[in-house]
CSV table of C-alpha atoms in Angstrom, one decimal:
chain,number,residue,atom,x,y,z
A,1,SER,CA,-2.0,-25.3,-2.5
A,2,MET,CA,0.4,-22.4,-2.2
A,3,ASP,CA,0.6,-22.2,-6.0
A,4,GLN,CA,-3.1,-21.9,-6.3
A,5,TYR,CA,-3.3,-19.3,-3.5
A,6,ALA,CA,-0.6,-17.2,-5.2
A,7,ALA,CA,-2.4,-17.5,-8.6
A,8,SER,CA,-5.7,-16.3,-7.1
A,9,LYS,CA,-4.0,-13.3,-5.5
A,10,ALA,CA,-2.2,-12.5,-8.8
A,11,ARG,CA,-5.7,-11.8,-10.3
A,12,VAL,CA,-5.6,-8.5,-8.6
A,13,PHE,CA,-3.5,-7.1,-11.5
A,14,GLU,CA,-4.6,-9.2,-14.4
A,15,ASN,CA,-6.6,-6.3,-15.9
A,16,GLN,CA,-3.9,-3.7,-15.3
A,17,ARG,CA,-2.3,-2.1,-18.4
A,18,ASP,CA,0.5,0.3,-19.3
A,19,ASP,CA,-0.9,3.3,-17.5
A,20,ASP,CA,-1.7,1.4,-14.3
A,21,ILE,CA,0.5,0.9,-11.3
A,22,LEU,CA,1.2,-2.3,-9.3
A,23,ILE,CA,2.9,-1.9,-5.9
A,24,TYR,CA,4.4,-5.1,-4.6
A,25,ASN,CA,6.7,-6.6,-2.0
A,26,ALA,CA,10.0,-7.3,-3.7
A,27,ASP,CA,11.3,-9.2,-0.7
A,28,ASP,CA,8.7,-12.0,-1.1
A,29,GLU,CA,9.7,-14.8,-3.4
A,30,TRP,CA,6.1,-15.8,-4.3
A,31,THR,CA,5.3,-12.2,-5.2
A,32,LEU,CA,8.4,-11.9,-7.4
A,33,LYS,CA,7.2,-14.9,-9.4
A,34,VAL,CA,3.7,-13.7,-10.1
A,35,VAL,CA,4.5,-10.0,-10.9
A,36,GLU,CA,6.7,-11.1,-13.8
A,37,ARG,CA,3.5,-11.4,-15.9
A,38,ALA,CA,2.1,-8.0,-14.9
A,39,HIS,CA,1.6,-5.7,-17.9
A,40,CYS,CA,1.8,-2.4,-16.1
A,41,LYS,CA,4.2,-0.1,-14.3
A,42,LYS,CA,5.6,-1.9,-11.2
A,43,LEU,CA,6.9,-0.3,-8.0
A,44,GLY,CA,8.6,-2.7,-5.7
A,45,PHE,CA,9.5,-2.2,-2.0
A,46,GLY,CA,11.8,-4.0,0.4
A,47,ILE,CA,14.1,-3.6,3.3
A,48,SER,CA,17.3,-3.1,1.3
A,49,LYS,CA,17.9,-0.9,-1.8
A,50,TYR,CA,18.3,-2.9,-4.9
A,51,VAL,CA,17.9,-2.1,-8.6
A,52,ASN,CA,14.4,-1.0,-9.5
A,53,ARG,CA,13.1,-0.7,-5.9
A,54,SER,CA,11.0,2.3,-5.3
A,55,ALA,CA,10.9,2.2,-1.5
A,56,TRP,CA,13.4,0.8,1.0
A,57,ILE,CA,15.0,1.4,4.4
A,58,ASP,CA,18.2,3.4,4.1
A,59,GLN,CA,20.2,3.5,7.4
A,60,GLY,CA,17.0,3.2,9.4
A,61,VAL,CA,15.0,5.7,7.3
A,62,LEU,CA,12.0,4.8,5.1
A,63,THR,CA,13.0,6.2,1.7
A,64,VAL,CA,11.2,6.4,-1.6
A,65,ARG,CA,12.3,7.3,-5.1
A,66,LEU,CA,10.2,10.2,-6.5
A,67,ASN,CA,10.9,11.9,-9.8
A,68,ASP,CA,14.3,10.2,-10.0
A,69,ALA,CA,15.3,11.5,-6.5
A,70,ASP,CA,15.7,9.6,-3.3
A,71,VAL,CA,13.3,11.2,-0.7
A,72,PRO,CA,13.6,10.3,3.0
A,73,ILE,CA,10.2,10.0,4.6
A,74,ILE,CA,10.6,8.9,8.3
A,75,PRO,CA,12.9,6.9,10.5
A,76,SER,CA,11.3,3.4,10.7
A,77,ALA,CA,11.6,3.5,14.5
A,78,GLU,CA,9.2,6.5,14.5
A,79,ILE,CA,6.4,4.6,12.7
A,80,PHE,CA,3.8,4.4,15.5
A,81,ILE,CA,2.6,0.8,14.9
A,82,LYS,CA,5.2,-1.7,15.7
A,83,GLY,CA,6.6,-4.7,13.8
A,84,ILE,CA,8.6,-5.4,10.6
A,85,HIS,CA,5.3,-6.4,8.9
A,86,ASN,CA,4.1,-2.9,9.6
A,87,VAL,CA,7.3,-1.4,8.1
A,88,TYR,CA,6.4,-3.3,4.9
A,89,ASN,CA,2.8,-2.0,5.2
A,90,ALA,CA,4.2,1.6,5.6
A,91,MET,CA,6.3,1.3,2.5
A,92,ALA,CA,3.4,0.1,0.5
A,93,ALA,CA,1.1,2.8,1.8
A,94,THR,CA,3.8,5.5,1.2
A,95,LEU,CA,4.2,4.5,-2.4
A,96,ALA,CA,0.5,4.5,-3.0
A,97,ALA,CA,0.2,8.0,-1.4
A,98,ALA,CA,3.2,9.4,-3.1
A,99,THR,CA,2.0,8.1,-6.5
A,100,LEU,CA,-1.3,9.9,-5.9
A,101,GLY,CA,0.5,13.2,-5.2
A,102,VAL,CA,0.4,13.2,-1.4
A,103,ASP,CA,3.3,15.3,-0.1
A,104,PRO,CA,6.0,13.7,2.0
A,105,VAL,CA,5.2,15.9,5.1
A,106,SER,CA,1.7,14.5,5.2
A,107,ILE,CA,2.8,11.0,4.7
A,108,ARG,CA,5.4,11.4,7.5
A,109,HIS,CA,2.8,12.8,9.9
A,110,THR,CA,0.3,10.0,9.2
A,111,LEU,CA,2.9,7.2,9.8
A,112,LYS,CA,3.9,8.8,13.1
A,113,THR,CA,0.3,9.2,14.3
A,114,PHE,CA,-1.7,6.3,12.8
A,115,LYS,CA,-2.5,4.0,15.7
A,116,GLY,CA,-3.4,0.9,13.6
A,117,VAL,CA,-6.4,-1.3,13.7
A,118,GLU,CA,-8.2,-2.4,16.9
A,119,HIS,CA,-7.0,-5.8,18.2
A,120,ARG,CA,-3.9,-5.9,16.0
A,121,LEU,CA,-0.9,-5.0,18.1
A,122,GLU,CA,-3.0,-2.2,19.5
A,123,PHE,CA,-1.4,-0.1,22.2
A,124,VAL,CA,-3.7,0.0,25.2
A,125,ARG,CA,-2.0,2.0,27.9
A,126,GLU,CA,1.2,2.5,29.9
A,127,LEU,CA,1.0,1.9,33.6
A,128,GLU,CA,3.9,2.2,36.1
A,129,GLY,CA,6.4,2.0,33.2
A,130,VAL,CA,4.8,-1.1,31.7
A,131,GLN,CA,3.2,-1.0,28.2
A,132,TYR,CA,0.1,-3.1,27.5
A,133,TYR,CA,-0.7,-4.3,24.0
A,134,ASN,CA,-3.8,-6.0,22.6
A,135,ASP,CA,-3.2,-8.4,19.8
A,136,SER,CA,-6.3,-10.5,20.2
A,137,LYS,CA,-6.4,-10.9,16.4
A,138,GLY,CA,-3.3,-13.0,16.7
A,139,THR,CA,-5.1,-16.4,16.5
A,140,ASN,CA,-2.3,-18.5,15.0
A,141,VAL,CA,1.4,-19.1,15.7
A,142,ASP,CA,2.5,-17.1,12.7
A,143,SER,CA,0.7,-14.0,14.0
A,144,VAL,CA,2.3,-14.3,17.4
A,145,TRP,CA,5.8,-14.7,15.8
A,146,TYR,CA,5.3,-11.3,14.1
A,147,ALA,CA,4.0,-9.8,17.3
A,148,LEU,CA,7.0,-11.0,19.4
A,149,GLN,CA,9.6,-9.7,16.9
A,150,ALA,CA,8.0,-6.3,17.1
A,151,PHE,CA,9.4,-5.6,20.6
A,152,ASP,CA,12.9,-5.3,22.0
A,153,GLU,CA,11.6,-5.0,25.6
A,154,PRO,CA,11.1,-8.1,27.9
A,155,ILE,CA,7.6,-9.5,27.3
A,156,VAL,CA,4.9,-11.0,29.6
A,157,LEU,CA,2.8,-13.0,27.1
A,158,LEU,CA,-0.8,-14.0,27.5
A,159,LEU,CA,-1.1,-17.1,25.4
A,160,GLY,CA,-3.8,-19.7,24.8
A,161,GLY,CA,-7.5,-20.2,24.0
A,162,ARG,CA,-9.1,-22.8,21.8
A,163,ASP,CA,-6.1,-24.5,20.2
A,164,LYS,CA,-6.3,-25.3,16.4
A,165,GLY,CA,-3.5,-27.9,16.5
A,166,ASN,CA,-0.7,-25.3,16.9
A,167,ASP,CA,2.9,-26.1,16.5
A,168,TYR,CA,4.6,-23.8,19.0
A,169,SER,CA,8.1,-24.8,18.1
A,170,ARG,CA,8.5,-21.7,15.8
A,171,LEU,CA,8.1,-19.5,18.9
A,172,HIS,CA,10.7,-21.2,21.0
A,173,ASP,CA,13.6,-19.0,19.9
A,174,PHE,CA,11.8,-15.8,20.5
A,175,VAL,CA,10.3,-17.0,23.8
A,176,THR,CA,13.8,-18.0,25.1
A,177,ARG,CA,15.3,-14.6,24.2
A,178,ARG,CA,12.5,-12.2,24.8
A,179,VAL,CA,9.6,-13.6,26.8
A,180,LYS,CA,10.2,-13.3,30.6
A,181,ALA,CA,6.9,-15.0,31.5
A,182,ILE,CA,3.9,-16.6,29.9
A,183,VAL,CA,0.4,-16.6,31.4
A,184,ALA,CA,-1.4,-19.6,29.9
A,185,ILE,CA,-5.1,-19.1,29.4
A,186,GLY,CA,-8.1,-20.9,28.1
A,187,GLU,CA,-8.7,-24.5,27.1
A,188,SER,CA,-5.1,-24.9,25.8
A,189,ALA,CA,-3.4,-23.8,29.0
A,190,ASP,CA,-2.1,-27.4,29.5
A,191,THR,CA,-0.7,-27.5,26.0
A,192,VAL,CA,0.9,-24.0,26.3
A,193,GLU,CA,2.5,-25.0,29.7
A,194,GLN,CA,4.0,-28.2,28.2
A,195,ALA,CA,5.2,-26.4,25.0
A,196,PHE,CA,7.3,-23.8,26.9
A,197,ARG,CA,8.2,-25.5,30.2
A,198,GLY,CA,11.8,-24.9,31.0
A,199,MET,CA,12.2,-22.0,28.6
A,200,THR,CA,10.6,-19.3,30.7
A,201,VAL,CA,8.3,-18.8,33.7
A,202,VAL,CA,4.9,-20.2,32.9
A,203,THR,CA,1.9,-19.6,35.1
A,204,ARG,CA,-1.8,-20.3,34.5
A,205,ALA,CA,-5.0,-18.2,34.9
A,206,SER,CA,-8.6,-19.4,35.0
A,207,SER,CA,-10.0,-16.1,33.7
A,208,MET,CA,-8.9,-13.1,31.7
A,209,LYS,CA,-9.2,-11.0,34.9
A,210,GLU,CA,-6.8,-13.3,36.7
A,211,ALA,CA,-4.5,-13.3,33.6
A,212,VAL,CA,-4.2,-9.6,33.5
A,213,SER,CA,-3.6,-9.5,37.3
A,214,ARG,CA,-0.9,-12.1,37.0
A,215,ALA,CA,0.7,-10.3,34.1
A,216,LYS,CA,0.9,-7.1,36.1
A,217,PHE,CA,2.5,-8.9,39.0
A,218,LEU,CA,5.1,-10.5,36.7
A,219,SER,CA,6.0,-7.3,34.9
A,220,GLN,CA,8.2,-4.4,35.9
A,221,PRO,CA,9.0,-1.0,34.5
A,222,GLY,CA,10.4,-1.3,30.9
A,223,ASP,CA,8.4,-4.5,30.2
A,224,VAL,CA,5.6,-5.1,27.7
A,225,VAL,CA,2.4,-7.1,28.6
A,226,LEU,CA,1.1,-8.6,25.3
A,227,LEU,CA,-2.1,-10.5,24.7
A,228,SER,CA,-1.3,-12.5,21.5
A,229,PRO,CA,-3.1,-15.8,22.1
A,230,ALA,CA,-2.2,-17.9,19.0
A,231,CYS,CA,-5.6,-19.5,19.5
A,232,SER,CA,-9.3,-18.8,18.7
A,233,SER,CA,-11.4,-17.2,21.4
A,234,PHE,CA,-14.4,-19.4,21.5
A,235,ASP,CA,-13.6,-21.1,24.8
A,236,TRP,CA,-14.2,-18.0,26.9
A,237,PHE,CA,-15.5,-15.4,24.5
A,238,GLU,CA,-17.8,-14.7,21.5
A,239,ASN,CA,-15.0,-13.8,19.1
A,240,TYR,CA,-11.5,-12.3,19.1
A,241,GLU,CA,-13.0,-8.8,19.3
A,242,HIS,CA,-14.9,-9.7,22.5
A,243,ARG,CA,-11.7,-11.1,23.9
A,244,GLY,CA,-9.7,-8.0,23.1
A,245,LYS,CA,-12.4,-5.7,24.5
A,246,VAL,CA,-12.5,-7.5,27.8
A,247,PHE,CA,-8.7,-7.4,28.0
A,248,LYS,CA,-8.6,-3.7,27.4
A,249,GLU,CA,-11.3,-3.0,30.0
A,250,LEU,CA,-9.4,-5.0,32.6
A,251,VAL,CA,-6.1,-3.2,31.8
A,252,PHE,CA,-7.8,0.1,32.2
A,253,GLU,CA,-9.2,-1.1,35.6
A,254,LEU,CA,-5.7,-1.7,36.9
C-alpha cells in the first residue's frame, strides 16, 4: 500500500539525530506526514515560499536561505534539464551542496551545464530548428506526463511498446494542448491509436527507423520530437537503454 511504501522510505532518516540534516519536498503531502517524526534538522523545499522553507522559486529564480539571508541561485528557466520534477531535484541538490559549503557560483554553473542522466529527457540534438529528446526511461504513463509538461513547444511524440495495461486518459489534456502528432510504435500501436484518435494526428511506424523518419516529416522548426514511450521496450529491444541508444543513433543519421 502507499502507507507501507511511505513508511519504508521514511526509514532513510530513522537514525538521524540533532546534528544531522534531512532535506525534503515540502510540497508533497506524504512527505510532510512522515517527516513530522524526524529527530534532526529539517530543510524543506517547494515551489512557493512558506514559513520554514529553505529553498523555493521566487519570481522565477531558485532561491535558498543561507545564514538567515535569501540567496538567489539561478533562474529556473536556465536549469539545463527540463521539467518541474527537475526543478524540485535542483532545489534538493542545491540545499545539499550549500549545506556542505559549496559556493553559490559553483552551484549555479552546475545547474546550467549538467545535462542529466542518459535516457531521461536527454537532449540529443537540434536539426533544422527541431529539438530531439530521448526519454526512453519513460516506461509508464506517469513518466510521460512529466515529460510532456516539460515543454512549451509543440511536440511530436513517439509512444508505444509493450503495454503494461496503461490508462492513457491522464495524458489526454496534455496531448490535446501540446502534442501536434503521435507516432505509435511497437506492440501497443493499436492501443495508442485508439486512445488518442480524434485528439491529434496519429500515425504508425513498424520500426524505430520509420518512426524517426515520420517524426522528422511531421515536425517543423520550433517543434520538439520526443521519445517517451509509456511502455516497456521488450517487443523490439533488449531494454530501455537499447531502445534509447537506437533512437539516438537514428536521430544522428538524419
